[in-house]
Amino acid sequence: DTAVSQTPKYLVTQMGNDKSIKCEQNLGHDTMYWYKQDSKKFLKIMFSYNNKELIINETVPNRFSPKSPDKAHLNLHINSLELGDSAVYFCASSLTQYYGYTFGSGTRLTVV
Amino acid sequence: ELKVEQNPLFLSMQEGKNYTIYCNYSTTSDRLYWYRQDPGKSLESLFVLLSNGAVKQEGRLMASLDTKARLSTLHITAAVHDLSATYFCAVVRGSQGNLIFGKGTKLSVKP
């Protein structure tokens, strides 16, 4: 069983489209995250949810909207995609916000 | 603002050699993590270091933490090709608890 699973693994889409990435964890963790890894491999936090509640919202364009229907799921919806949104998006979870993360396998988003 | 700096960012080494990757961070934190990422793959947790003087070893990798100097090291002993990957250190941002990552060290071990 995959601990943190993301879908889709690859996403190619045109500028201006709206897309969603889904994340599910079966570890019973309370906290989930979205990180963006750019072309230089730099990892930057975007959002963090603790038990369905938003606790971190970094300076991310409001075209990005996370949604957590329950503590096992954290989805990311992106409106009006831009070329600069191309990156690998990683979902992660941790027991609480002070513990190490288990990462999903990533979603490679390419905007053309 | 918490900043995490790794060096070197790129490291090419020969098999059998030893080397150290350094991770400096700018503000107090009570835990530090090392992760490994293979090309096109996810991040795999290697070590968590919880206190000053902590040392952890797994195979040819050894990590240590000096909280007073705000420095962690990842030492590679007798490198082998299988260790080729990108290594990240990450530090807990105290007020909010999330991890702030260094830029990563891309390690290439050549025969």
Short mmCIF file of C-alpha atoms in Angstrom, two decimals:
data_model
loop_
_atom_site.label_atom_id
_atom_site.label_comp_id
_atom_site.label_asym_id
_atom_site.label_seq_id
_atom_site.Cartn_x
_atom_site.Cartn_y
_atom_site.Cartn_z
CA ASP A 1 0.00 0.00 0.00
CA THR A 2 1.35 3.41 -0.98
CA ALA A 3 1.60 5.66 2.08
CA VAL A 4 1.18 9.01 0.30
CA SER A 5 -0.26 8.79 -3.19
CA GLN A 6 -0.65 11.58 -5.69
CA THR A 7 -2.51 11.65 -8.97
CA PRO A 8 -1.78 12.27 -11.71
CA LYS A 9 1.94 11.56 -11.94
CA TYR A 10 2.28 13.65 -15.10
CA LEU A 11 0.14 16.54 -16.27
CA VAL A 12 0.66 18.44 -19.52
CA THR A 13 -1.75 21.27 -20.17
CA GLN A 14 -2.10 24.55 -22.00
CA MET A 15 -1.78 27.99 -20.53
CA GLY A 16 -5.02 29.31 -19.14
CA ASN A 17 -6.45 25.91 -18.23
CA ASP A 18 -7.58 24.87 -14.77
CA LYS A 19 -6.28 21.62 -13.28
CA SER A 20 -6.33 19.68 -10.04
CA ILE A 21 -3.86 17.38 -8.32
CA LYS A 22 -5.07 14.93 -5.70
CA CYS A 23 -3.25 13.59 -2.67
CA GLU A 24 -4.21 10.89 -0.20
CA GLN A 25 -2.35 9.46 2.77
CA ASN A 26 -3.14 6.26 4.66
CA LEU A 27 -0.70 6.80 7.52
CA GLY A 28 -3.18 8.37 9.92
CA HIS A 29 -1.12 11.57 9.95
CA ASP A 30 -2.70 14.83 11.05
CA THR A 31 -0.71 17.23 8.87
CA MET A 32 -0.40 17.46 5.11
CA TYR A 33 1.59 19.74 2.85
CA TRP A 34 2.09 20.88 -0.71
CA TYR A 35 5.64 21.68 -1.83
CA LYS A 36 6.77 22.97 -5.21
CA GLN A 37 10.10 21.83 -6.65
CA ASP A 38 11.34 24.05 -9.44
CA SER A 39 13.69 23.22 -12.31
CA LYS A 40 16.71 23.85 -10.07
CA LYS A 41 15.39 21.30 -7.56
CA PHE A 42 14.60 23.96 -4.98
CA LEU A 43 11.77 22.84 -2.65
CA LYS A 44 9.44 25.49 -1.33
CA ILE A 45 6.42 25.04 0.91
CA MET A 46 3.12 26.24 -0.47
CA PHE A 47 0.47 25.12 1.99
CA SER A 48 0.07 23.13 5.15
CA TYR A 49 -3.09 21.70 6.67
CA ASN A 50 -3.45 20.27 10.14
CA ASN A 51 -6.52 18.11 10.62
CA LYS A 52 -8.33 19.80 7.71
CA GLU A 53 -7.44 23.29 8.88
CA LEU A 54 -5.14 25.58 6.88
CA ILE A 55 -2.12 26.53 8.99
CA ILE A 56 0.40 27.72 6.42
CA ASN A 57 -0.28 29.67 3.29
CA GLU A 58 2.97 30.97 1.88
CA THR A 59 3.08 33.74 -0.68
CA VAL A 60 1.45 31.68 -3.37
CA PRO A 61 -0.73 33.27 -6.09
CA ASN A 62 -4.39 32.96 -5.26
CA ARG A 63 -4.81 30.95 -8.47
CA PHE A 64 -3.69 28.06 -6.26
CA SER A 65 -6.37 26.80 -3.92
CA PRO A 66 -5.90 23.83 -1.61
CA LYS A 67 -8.83 21.83 -0.30
CA SER A 68 -8.83 19.27 2.46
CA PRO A 69 -12.14 17.35 2.65
CA ASP A 70 -10.78 15.23 5.50
CA LYS A 71 -7.44 14.76 7.19
CA ALA A 72 -6.41 11.99 4.80
CA HIS A 73 -6.83 14.10 1.66
CA LEU A 74 -5.33 17.34 0.44
CA ASN A 75 -6.03 18.43 -3.11
CA LEU A 76 -4.56 21.32 -5.06
CA HIS A 77 -6.55 23.21 -7.65
CA ILE A 78 -4.80 25.62 -9.99
CA ASN A 79 -6.71 28.17 -12.07
CA SER A 80 -5.51 29.95 -15.20
CA LEU A 81 -2.26 28.03 -15.47
CA GLU A 82 0.87 29.95 -16.47
CA LEU A 83 4.17 28.81 -17.94
CA GLY A 84 5.90 29.55 -14.62
CA ASP A 85 3.70 27.01 -12.86
CA SER A 86 5.62 24.22 -14.56
CA ALA A 87 7.32 22.28 -11.78
CA VAL A 88 7.08 19.09 -9.76
CA TYR A 89 4.49 19.33 -6.98
CA PHE A 90 4.99 17.11 -3.97
CA CYS A 91 2.41 16.24 -1.40
CA ALA A 92 3.69 15.16 2.02
CA SER A 93 2.27 14.21 5.37
CA SER A 94 3.57 14.08 8.92
CA LEU A 95 2.29 12.84 12.25
CA THR A 96 2.08 16.41 13.50
CA GLN A 97 3.56 19.59 12.09
CA TYR A 98 6.77 19.04 14.08
CA TYR A 99 7.65 15.61 12.72
CA GLY A 100 9.45 14.52 9.59
CA TYR A 101 7.57 14.06 6.37
CA THR A 102 6.58 11.18 4.16
CA PHE A 103 6.50 12.40 0.58
CA GLY A 104 4.32 11.36 -2.30
CA SER A 105 5.89 10.48 -5.63
CA GLY A 106 5.28 13.93 -7.11
CA THR A 107 3.24 15.35 -9.99
CA ARG A 108 5.23 16.75 -12.88
CA LEU A 109 3.19 19.65 -14.26
CA THR A 110 4.14 21.05 -17.66
CA VAL A 111 2.32 24.10 -18.94
CA VAL A 112 2.70 24.72 -22.69
CA GLU B 1 13.42 34.29 8.54
CA LEU B 2 14.92 30.83 8.64
CA LYS B 3 17.48 30.19 5.90
CA VAL B 4 19.15 26.87 5.18
CA GLU B 5 22.33 26.76 3.14
CA GLN B 6 24.04 23.69 1.82
CA ASN B 7 27.44 23.40 0.28
CA PRO B 8 28.65 22.31 -2.05
CA LEU B 9 25.69 22.34 -4.41
CA PHE B 10 27.45 19.99 -6.81
CA LEU B 11 29.92 17.30 -5.88
CA SER B 12 31.66 14.94 -8.23
CA MET B 13 33.72 12.30 -6.50
CA GLN B 14 35.50 9.10 -7.30
CA GLU B 15 34.49 5.78 -5.86
CA GLY B 16 36.32 4.98 -2.68
CA LYS B 17 36.84 8.59 -1.62
CA ASN B 18 35.46 10.39 1.43
CA TYR B 19 33.68 13.71 1.47
CA THR B 20 31.44 15.91 3.61
CA ILE B 21 28.36 17.94 2.76
CA TYR B 22 27.63 20.91 5.01
CA CYS B 23 24.30 22.36 6.06
CA ASN B 24 24.11 25.70 7.87
CA TYR B 25 20.91 27.25 9.17
CA SER B 26 20.23 30.75 10.37
CA THR B 27 17.97 30.46 13.43
CA THR B 28 17.54 28.04 16.29
CA SER B 29 15.77 24.81 15.49
CA ASP B 30 15.36 21.65 17.48
CA ARG B 31 15.44 19.12 14.69
CA LEU B 32 17.16 18.64 11.37
CA TYR B 33 16.49 16.13 8.62
CA TRP B 34 18.47 14.71 5.74
CA TYR B 35 16.69 13.43 2.65
CA ARG B 36 17.84 11.72 -0.52
CA GLN B 37 16.26 12.24 -3.93
CA ASP B 38 17.07 10.10 -6.98
CA PRO B 39 16.43 11.64 -10.42
CA GLY B 40 12.72 11.78 -11.18
CA LYS B 41 11.84 10.25 -7.83
CA SER B 42 10.41 11.30 -4.51
CA LEU B 43 12.32 12.25 -1.37
CA GLU B 44 13.43 9.50 0.96
CA SER B 45 14.11 10.22 4.61
CA LEU B 46 17.66 9.35 5.69
CA PHE B 47 18.20 10.81 9.16
CA VAL B 48 16.54 12.92 11.80
CA LEU B 49 18.82 14.67 14.28
CA LEU B 50 17.16 15.88 17.43
CA SER B 51 19.78 17.25 19.76
CA ASN B 52 23.18 18.88 19.97
CA GLY B 53 25.91 16.36 19.32
CA ALA B 54 23.55 13.84 17.74
CA VAL B 55 25.24 11.44 15.33
CA LYS B 56 23.49 8.90 13.16
CA GLN B 57 25.02 6.39 10.76
CA GLU B 58 23.58 4.22 8.04
CA GLY B 59 25.98 2.32 5.83
CA ARG B 60 28.46 4.75 4.25
CA LEU B 61 26.58 7.85 5.42
CA MET B 62 26.98 9.55 8.76
CA ALA B 63 25.12 12.68 9.85
CA SER B 64 25.89 14.92 12.79
CA LEU B 65 24.39 18.03 14.35
CA ASP B 66 25.97 20.95 16.20
CA THR B 67 23.09 23.17 17.32
CA LYS B 68 25.39 25.80 18.78
CA ALA B 69 27.12 26.31 15.44
CA ARG B 70 23.80 25.71 13.61
CA LEU B 71 25.62 23.20 11.45
CA SER B 72 24.94 19.70 10.30
CA THR B 73 27.27 17.53 8.25
CA LEU B 74 26.64 14.51 6.08
CA HIS B 75 29.82 12.50 5.74
CA ILE B 76 30.28 10.00 2.96
CA THR B 77 32.79 7.23 3.50
CA ALA B 78 34.31 5.23 0.62
CA ALA B 79 31.74 6.43 -1.88
CA VAL B 80 30.10 4.00 -4.27
CA HIS B 81 28.12 4.74 -7.45
CA ASP B 82 24.82 3.85 -5.76
CA LEU B 83 25.17 6.94 -3.57
CA SER B 84 24.76 9.21 -6.60
CA ALA B 85 21.67 11.34 -5.86
CA THR B 86 20.68 14.78 -4.59
CA TYR B 87 20.86 15.20 -0.83
CA PHE B 88 18.77 17.76 1.02
CA CYS B 89 18.94 18.96 4.55
CA ALA B 90 15.81 20.46 6.08
CA VAL B 91 15.20 22.32 9.31
CA VAL B 92 11.97 22.73 11.24
CA ARG B 93 10.71 26.30 11.25
CA GLY B 94 9.87 26.63 14.92
CA SER B 95 6.81 28.86 14.89
CA GLN B 96 4.85 26.89 12.33
CA GLY B 97 6.54 23.54 12.34
CA ASN B 98 7.06 23.08 8.62
CA LEU B 99 10.36 22.08 7.04
CA ILE B 100 12.58 24.59 5.26
CA PHE B 101 14.87 22.87 2.78
CA GLY B 102 18.37 23.65 1.61
CA LYS B 103 18.97 23.84 -2.13
CA GLY B 104 20.31 20.32 -2.25
CA THR B 105 23.71 18.83 -3.06
CA LYS B 106 23.87 16.87 -6.28
CA LEU B 107 26.35 14.06 -5.72
CA SER B 108 27.84 12.16 -8.61
CA VAL B 109 30.11 9.21 -7.82
CA LYS B 110 32.24 8.09 -10.71
CA PRO B 111 34.16 4.81 -11.07
#
